[in-house]
Coordinates of C-alpha atoms in Angstrom, one line a residue:
Chain A
X210 CA -91.9 7.8 72.7
X211 CA -93.7 10.6 70.2
X212 CA -91.9 12.2 67.8
X213 CA -88.4 13.2 68.3
X214 CA -86.1 16.2 67.0
X215 CA -83.5 14.1 65.8
X216 CA -82.0 10.1 65.4
X217 CA -78.3 9.5 65.0
X218 CA -77.4 6.2 62.9
X219 CA -73.9 4.6 64.0
X220 CA -71.6 4.8 66.7
X221 CA -68.3 5.5 65.4
X222 CA -66.7 8.9 66.0
X223 CA -69.1 10.3 63.6
X224 CA -72.1 9.1 65.6
X225 CA -70.8 9.7 69.1
X226 CA -69.9 13.3 68.3
X227 CA -73.1 14.2 66.4
X228 CA -74.7 12.5 69.5
X229 CA -72.2 15.0 71.8
X230 CA -73.0 17.9 69.7
X231 CA -77.0 17.5 69.1
X232 CA -77.4 16.5 73.1
X233 CA -75.6 20.1 74.1
X234 CA -78.1 21.8 71.8
X235 CA -80.6 20.7 73.7
X236 CA -82.1 18.0 71.1
X237 CA -82.2 15.0 72.8
X238 CA -80.9 13.0 70.3
X239 CA -81.5 8.8 70.3
X240 CA -78.3 7.1 68.8
X241 CA -78.6 3.5 67.5
X242 CA -75.3 2.0 68.0
X243 CA -75.8 -1.6 66.6
X244 CA -76.6 -5.0 68.5
X245 CA -72.8 -6.2 67.6
X246 CA -70.7 -3.3 66.5
X247 CA -71.1 -0.4 69.4
X248 CA -68.5 1.5 68.9
X249 CA -67.6 0.7 64.9
X250 CA -64.5 -0.2 63.6
X251 CA -62.1 1.5 66.1
X252 CA -63.0 -1.3 68.5
X253 CA -61.5 -3.8 66.6
X254 CA -58.2 -1.8 66.9
X255 CA -55.5 -1.6 69.3
X256 CA -53.4 1.8 69.6
X257 CA -54.6 4.5 68.7
X258 CA -52.0 7.2 67.9
X259 CA -52.5 9.8 66.3
X260 CA -55.9 11.4 67.7
X261 CA -55.2 15.0 68.9
X262 CA -54.7 14.8 72.7
X263 CA -53.7 11.8 73.7
X264 CA -50.0 12.2 73.1
X265 CA -49.3 8.6 74.8
X266 CA -51.9 7.1 72.8
X267 CA -54.9 5.6 73.8
X268 CA -56.9 2.1 72.9
X269 CA -59.1 2.1 70.4
X270 CA -62.0 0.1 72.2
X271 CA -61.3 2.6 75.2
X272 CA -61.5 5.7 73.1
X273 CA -64.8 4.6 72.3
X274 CA -66.0 4.3 75.5
X275 CA -64.9 7.4 76.4
X276 CA -66.9 8.7 73.3
X277 CA -70.2 7.0 74.5
X278 CA -69.7 8.6 77.9
X279 CA -69.6 11.7 76.5
X280 CA -72.3 11.6 74.4
X281 CA -74.4 10.3 77.2
X282 CA -73.4 12.6 79.8
X283 CA -75.0 15.2 77.8
X284 CA -78.5 13.2 77.5
X285 CA -77.8 10.8 74.5
X286 CA -79.8 8.4 74.6
X287 CA -77.9 4.9 73.2
X288 CA -80.0 2.4 71.5
X289 CA -78.5 -1.3 71.4
X290 CA -80.0 -2.5 68.3
X291 CA -79.7 -2.4 64.2
X292 CA -81.3 -0.6 62.2
X293 CA -83.5 -2.4 59.6
X294 CA -85.2 0.1 57.6
X295 CA -85.5 3.7 57.0
X296 CA -88.2 5.7 55.6
X297 CA -87.0 9.4 55.0
X298 CA -89.3 11.2 52.6
X299 CA -91.6 13.6 54.5
X300 CA -91.2 15.5 57.2
X301 CA -91.2 12.7 59.7
X302 CA -88.5 10.2 59.3
X303 CA -89.1 6.6 60.4
X304 CA -86.3 4.2 61.5
X305 CA -87.2 0.6 62.2
X306 CA -85.2 -1.2 64.6
X307 CA -84.4 -5.1 64.6
X308 CA -87.1 -5.7 67.5
X309 CA -89.6 -3.8 65.4
X310 CA -89.8 -0.5 67.3
X311 CA -90.1 2.4 65.0
X312 CA -88.4 5.6 65.8
X313 CA -89.7 8.7 64.7
X314 CA -88.0 12.2 64.2
X315 CA -87.9 15.5 62.0
X316 CA -84.4 14.9 61.5
X317 CA -81.8 11.7 60.8
X318 CA -78.2 11.7 60.6
X319 CA -76.5 8.9 59.4
X320 CA -73.3 7.6 60.3
X321 CA -73.2 4.3 59.2
X322 CA -69.3 3.9 58.3
X323 CA -67.9 1.5 56.2
X324 CA -68.2 -2.3 56.0
X325 CA -64.6 -4.4 55.4
X326 CA -64.0 -5.4 52.1
X327 CA -64.1 -9.3 51.3
X328 CA -61.6 -10.9 48.4
X329 CA -64.4 -12.1 46.5
X330 CA -63.0 -15.7 46.7
X331 CA -64.7 -19.1 46.4
X332 CA -63.8 -20.2 50.2
X333 CA -63.5 -17.2 51.9
X334 CA -66.9 -17.4 53.4
X335 CA -66.4 -21.0 54.0
X336 CA -62.8 -20.8 55.9
X337 CA -64.1 -17.5 57.8
X338 CA -63.2 -18.4 61.5
X339 CA -61.0 -21.0 60.2
X340 CA -58.1 -19.2 59.3
X341 CA -59.5 -16.3 57.6
X342 CA -60.3 -13.1 59.6
X343 CA -60.9 -9.4 59.6
X344 CA -59.7 -8.7 62.9
X345 CA -56.0 -9.3 64.0
X346 CA -56.8 -8.4 67.5
X347 CA -59.8 -10.3 67.9
X348 CA -58.4 -13.6 66.2
X349 CA -54.3 -13.4 66.4
X350 CA -54.2 -14.8 69.9
X351 CA -55.1 -18.4 67.9
X352 CA -52.2 -18.3 65.5
X353 CA -49.0 -18.4 68.1
X354 CA -46.0 -19.6 66.3
X355 CA -47.7 -20.3 63.1
X356 CA -47.2 -18.8 59.7
X357 CA -49.5 -16.1 58.7
X358 CA -50.3 -13.4 55.9
X359 CA -51.8 -10.3 56.0
X360 CA -53.5 -9.1 52.2
X361 CA -53.4 -5.2 52.0
X362 CA -51.3 -1.8 51.7
X363 CA -52.9 0.3 53.8
X364 CA -52.3 1.2 57.3
X365 CA -54.8 -1.8 58.9
X366 CA -53.1 -4.1 56.9
X367 CA -49.3 -2.8 58.5
X368 CA -51.1 -2.2 61.8
X369 CA -52.4 -6.2 61.5
X370 CA -49.3 -7.5 60.3
X371 CA -47.1 -5.5 63.2
X372 CA -49.8 -6.8 65.8
X373 CA -49.7 -10.5 64.7
X374 CA -46.1 -10.5 65.0
X375 CA -46.5 -11.0 68.7
X376 CA -48.1 -14.4 68.4
X377 CA -47.1 -15.8 65.3
X378 CA -43.7 -16.5 64.2
X379 CA -43.6 -15.5 60.2
X380 CA -46.5 -12.8 59.1
X381 CA -46.2 -12.3 55.1
X382 CA -47.7 -8.7 54.0
X383 CA -49.1 -9.5 50.3
X384 CA -49.5 -6.6 48.1
X385 CA -50.6 -5.7 44.2
X386 CA -48.1 -3.3 44.0
X387 CA -45.0 -2.3 45.4
X388 CA -46.1 0.7 46.6
X389 CA -48.2 1.0 49.9
X390 CA -51.0 3.7 50.7
X391 CA -49.9 3.1 54.5
X392 CA -48.7 6.2 56.3
X393 CA -45.0 6.6 56.1
X394 CA -44.5 5.9 60.0
X395 CA -46.9 2.2 59.6
X396 CA -44.8 1.2 56.6
X397 CA -41.6 1.8 58.5
X398 CA -42.5 -0.1 61.5
X399 CA -43.6 -2.9 59.4
X400 CA -40.3 -3.1 57.4
X401 CA -38.2 -2.8 60.0
X402 CA -39.9 -5.8 61.8
X403 CA -37.8 -9.1 61.7
X404 CA -41.1 -11.2 61.4
X405 CA -42.7 -9.6 58.6
X406 CA -41.6 -10.3 55.0
X407 CA -43.4 -8.4 52.1
X408 CA -44.8 -10.5 49.1
X409 CA -44.7 -7.5 46.2
X410 CA -46.9 -7.8 43.2
X411 CA -49.0 -10.2 44.3
X412 CA -52.6 -11.1 44.6
X413 CA -54.5 -13.6 46.2
X414 CA -56.5 -15.9 44.0
X415 CA -57.4 -18.8 45.9
X416 CA -57.7 -19.8 50.0
X417 CA -56.7 -23.2 50.3
X418 CA -57.6 -25.9 52.8
X419 CA -60.2 -28.4 53.6
X420 CA -61.7 -27.5 57.6
X421 CA -59.0 -24.8 58.0
X422 CA -56.6 -22.4 55.7
X423 CA -53.6 -24.5 55.0
X424 CA -52.4 -22.6 51.7
X425 CA -53.0 -19.7 49.6
X426 CA -52.5 -19.7 46.0
X427 CA -50.6 -16.0 44.5
X428 CA -50.5 -14.6 41.2
X429 CA -47.7 -12.1 40.4
X430 CA -49.3 -9.1 39.1
X431 CA -46.9 -8.5 37.0
X432 CA -45.7 -11.4 35.3
X433 CA -48.9 -13.8 35.6
X434 CA -47.1 -16.8 37.6
X435 CA -49.2 -18.5 40.2
X436 CA -47.5 -19.8 43.3
X437 CA -48.4 -21.5 46.4
X438 CA -47.9 -19.9 49.9
X439 CA -48.3 -22.4 53.0
X440 CA -49.8 -20.4 55.8
X441 CA -52.2 -21.8 58.4
X442 CA -54.2 -17.7 58.4
X443 CA -55.2 -15.2 56.4
X444 CA -56.0 -11.5 57.5
X445 CA -58.0 -9.3 55.2
X446 CA -57.7 -5.8 55.2
X447 CA -57.7 -4.6 51.6
X448 CA -60.2 -1.5 52.5
X449 CA -64.1 -1.1 53.3
X450 CA -67.3 0.3 51.4
X451 CA -69.6 2.8 52.8
X452 CA -72.5 1.2 54.4
X453 CA -75.7 2.4 52.5
X454 CA -78.0 -0.4 52.0
X455 CA -80.4 1.1 54.0
X456 CA -80.6 4.1 52.1
X457 CA -80.3 2.7 48.6
X458 CA -83.3 4.5 46.4
X459 CA -83.7 6.8 49.0
X460 CA -80.4 8.5 49.4
X461 CA -78.2 10.0 46.2
X462 CA -75.0 8.4 46.2
X463 CA -71.6 9.5 44.4
X464 CA -69.6 7.6 42.1
X465 CA -67.3 6.3 45.4
X466 CA -70.5 4.6 46.8
X467 CA -70.5 7.5 49.4
X468 CA -73.5 9.4 50.1
X469 CA -73.6 12.4 48.1
X470 CA -73.7 15.3 50.5
X471 CA -73.5 19.2 49.7
X472 CA -70.6 20.6 49.4
X473 CA -68.6 21.0 53.0
X474 CA -72.4 20.4 54.1
X475 CA -73.8 17.1 55.6
X476 CA -76.9 18.0 53.6
X477 CA -78.1 14.9 51.7
X478 CA -80.8 15.1 48.9
X479 CA -83.7 15.2 51.4
X480 CA -84.7 17.6 53.6
X481 CA -83.8 16.8 57.1
X482 CA -81.3 13.8 56.4
X483 CA -77.8 14.5 56.9
X484 CA -74.7 12.2 56.5
X485 CA -71.2 12.2 58.6
X486 CA -68.3 9.9 58.8
X487 CA -66.9 7.5 56.8
X488 CA -70.4 7.2 54.9
X489 CA -69.8 10.2 52.9
X490 CA -65.5 10.1 52.6
X491 CA -64.2 8.4 49.7
X492 CA -60.6 9.7 51.1
X493 CA -59.6 10.4 53.9
X494 CA -61.2 8.1 56.6
X495 CA -59.9 9.0 59.9
X496 CA -61.0 8.9 63.4
X497 CA -60.4 12.5 63.7
X498 CA -62.2 13.4 60.3
X499 CA -64.9 11.2 61.3
X500 CA -65.5 13.2 64.8
X501 CA -65.0 16.7 62.7
X502 CA -67.6 15.3 60.4
X503 CA -70.5 14.5 63.1
X504 CA -70.1 17.8 64.1
X505 CA -70.8 19.3 61.0
X506 CA -74.1 17.3 61.2
X507 CA -75.3 18.0 64.3
X508 CA -74.7 21.6 63.4
X509 CA -76.8 21.0 60.2
X510 CA -79.0 19.6 61.7
X511 CA -79.7 21.6 64.0
X512 CA -80.1 24.7 61.8
X513 CA -82.5 22.7 60.2
X514 CA -84.5 22.1 63.0
X515 CA -84.6 26.0 63.6
X516 CA -85.7 26.8 60.2
X517 CA -88.9 24.1 60.5
X518 CA -92.1 26.3 61.1
X519 CA -93.3 26.4 64.8
X520 CA -96.2 23.8 64.2
X521 CA -93.9 21.1 63.1
X522 CA -91.5 21.6 66.0
X523 CA -94.2 21.2 68.6
X524 CA -95.0 17.5 67.0
X525 CA -91.5 16.9 68.4
X526 CA -90.9 16.2 72.2
Chain B
X238 CA -85.0 -20.7 82.8
X239 CA -81.3 -21.7 82.5
X240 CA -78.2 -19.4 82.9
X241 CA -74.7 -20.1 81.4
X242 CA -72.0 -22.3 83.3
X243 CA -68.8 -21.7 82.4
X244 CA -66.6 -24.9 81.6
X245 CA -63.0 -25.1 82.0
X246 CA -60.5 -28.0 80.6
X247 CA -61.2 -30.3 82.9
X248 CA -64.9 -29.8 83.1
X249 CA -66.1 -29.9 79.2
X250 CA -66.6 -33.8 79.3
X251 CA -69.1 -33.2 81.9
X252 CA -70.5 -29.8 81.0
X253 CA -71.1 -30.5 77.7
X254 CA -70.3 -34.4 76.2
X255 CA -72.1 -35.6 78.9
X256 CA -75.1 -33.6 79.0
X257 CA -78.3 -34.4 78.1
X258 CA -80.7 -32.3 74.7
X259 CA -78.4 -29.2 72.8
X260 CA -75.7 -27.7 74.3
X261 CA -74.3 -24.4 72.8
X262 CA -70.6 -23.5 74.0
X263 CA -69.7 -20.2 73.4
X264 CA -65.8 -19.9 73.1
X265 CA -65.0 -16.2 73.8
X266 CA -61.9 -13.8 75.9
X267 CA -61.8 -10.8 77.9
X268 CA -59.7 -9.2 75.6
X269 CA -62.4 -9.6 72.5
X270 CA -64.7 -6.8 72.0
X271 CA -67.2 -8.7 69.9
X272 CA -67.8 -11.4 72.7
X273 CA -68.4 -9.0 75.1
X274 CA -71.2 -7.7 73.0
X275 CA -72.6 -11.3 72.3
X276 CA -72.4 -12.2 76.2
X277 CA -76.1 -10.7 77.1
X278 CA -77.2 -11.8 73.8
X279 CA -76.4 -15.8 74.8
X280 CA -78.0 -15.0 78.4
X281 CA -80.9 -13.9 76.9
X282 CA -81.0 -17.1 74.8
X283 CA -80.5 -19.1 77.3
X284 CA -83.1 -17.0 79.3
X285 CA -86.0 -18.1 76.6
X286 CA -84.7 -21.7 75.9
X287 CA -84.8 -23.6 79.3
X288 CA -84.4 -27.2 76.8
X289 CA -81.3 -25.3 75.8
X290 CA -77.7 -25.4 78.0
X291 CA -75.4 -22.7 77.3
X292 CA -71.5 -22.9 78.3
X293 CA -68.9 -20.6 78.4
X294 CA -65.4 -21.4 77.6
X295 CA -62.3 -18.7 78.1
X296 CA -60.3 -19.4 75.3
X297 CA -57.2 -17.9 77.7
X298 CA -57.8 -20.1 80.3
X299 CA -58.7 -23.7 78.6
X300 CA -56.2 -23.8 76.0
X301 CA -56.7 -28.0 75.2
X302 CA -60.4 -27.6 74.4
X303 CA -59.8 -24.5 72.3
X304 CA -57.2 -26.8 70.2
X305 CA -59.4 -29.4 70.3
X306 CA -62.2 -27.6 68.5
X307 CA -60.0 -26.1 66.5
X308 CA -60.9 -22.4 67.1
X309 CA -59.4 -19.6 65.3
X310 CA -61.4 -17.0 65.6
X311 CA -63.8 -15.9 68.0
X312 CA -66.7 -15.2 69.2
X313 CA -67.4 -19.3 68.3
X314 CA -70.0 -20.9 69.0
X315 CA -70.0 -24.7 68.8
X316 CA -73.2 -27.0 69.3
X317 CA -73.6 -30.2 70.9
X318 CA -75.6 -33.2 70.6
X319 CA -75.2 -36.0 72.5
X320 CA -71.5 -35.7 72.8
X321 CA -71.0 -34.9 69.3
X322 CA -70.4 -31.8 67.6
X323 CA -73.6 -30.9 65.3
X324 CA -72.8 -27.2 64.3
X325 CA -71.4 -24.3 64.5
X326 CA -71.8 -20.4 64.3
X327 CA -68.9 -18.2 63.7
X328 CA -68.9 -14.2 64.2
X329 CA -70.7 -11.6 66.1
X330 CA -73.9 -11.1 64.7
X331 CA -77.3 -9.5 66.2
X332 CA -79.9 -11.6 68.2
X333 CA -82.4 -12.0 65.1
X334 CA -79.5 -13.6 63.1
X335 CA -78.0 -15.6 65.2
X336 CA -81.5 -17.0 66.8
X337 CA -82.3 -17.8 62.9
X338 CA -78.6 -20.0 62.6
X339 CA -79.8 -21.6 65.7
X340 CA -83.3 -22.8 65.0
X341 CA -82.8 -25.5 63.1
X342 CA -81.0 -27.4 66.5
X343 CA -84.0 -26.5 68.8
X344 CA -86.6 -28.9 68.6

């Protein structure tokens, strides 16, 4: 395959929407969807109730399947591999995949989203899959009739806690302050759930257990006192960080760690390189804002390609 | 080439514990999205390593072995040799990473 017009990296709402728009602009996009997480974060959720057009809600994985289908319908080529290296300087951008394939294009759209934040505790990795989890929909099933905890205060923490009450007898929500970042509707749902108990002003300072999680050590953020909480599972939902490791040293980042873009556009510091979705967004991080951001990147890429000299464009198939 | 075998609570002893050589057991469920991503990767690995036996256990249908091997998150892969659990790989990951983690158990 020769030089393409545009490569999209990422398969969440931003990536697939950029696929829909660039495909409809006849740019024959190739979209690198990753080998194990195509569809992105929403594939780990259950009901999505705030995406316009779905008054009855839609399951996150189903929404992402529909987006992929829509992108492919207009000619987006979806590749299920991981990007291991990018070379973004110069007129022709190179993207290397896990299997060694090198893709070349005149424009690249980064829609790599964000990755779960860890607590950074000693036994967190060792006990991952043995009581420590980042995915309630994946692992909640294994905690039937058990007592477990969720750490975090945002929408995803509330959603996980509510979901986990389908299985667990009791779900503690551990939060470092007394105010939640979660939306009012999600807060209310968690507060009214009889199986959920909030533990305010507390942080997890240790995860204990030999083969699997048996308890947590909590520290009260107001008094500094520590206490033990017996649980068999800990679901971590303390937010996420933009996934930018591929572009370190190539693209400018903001103080928030997101890829820096010019104003309301998706233009990065390098010509022909655009960024969209959670990887540029420290604030909103919604499926619908990510999708909108993917549209912006697609249109910016289209304008950029139109502005290139004719001999450059002829290189692309 | 070898194709994955579906084991159950009843057949686990025969399919896994009594098997010769190295066995990789993939604990999965229909509702587990990351498991669905790993499934074709396991098929490819089974095909590439005829000496390796790949066995799948649906955790919904087979609570006894799921409990016995203390599965608390899926996808989870347990590696058996001579009827003994010798290692595990937890979570969804790209094929090269999975192969790296599996390599020490292959001759």
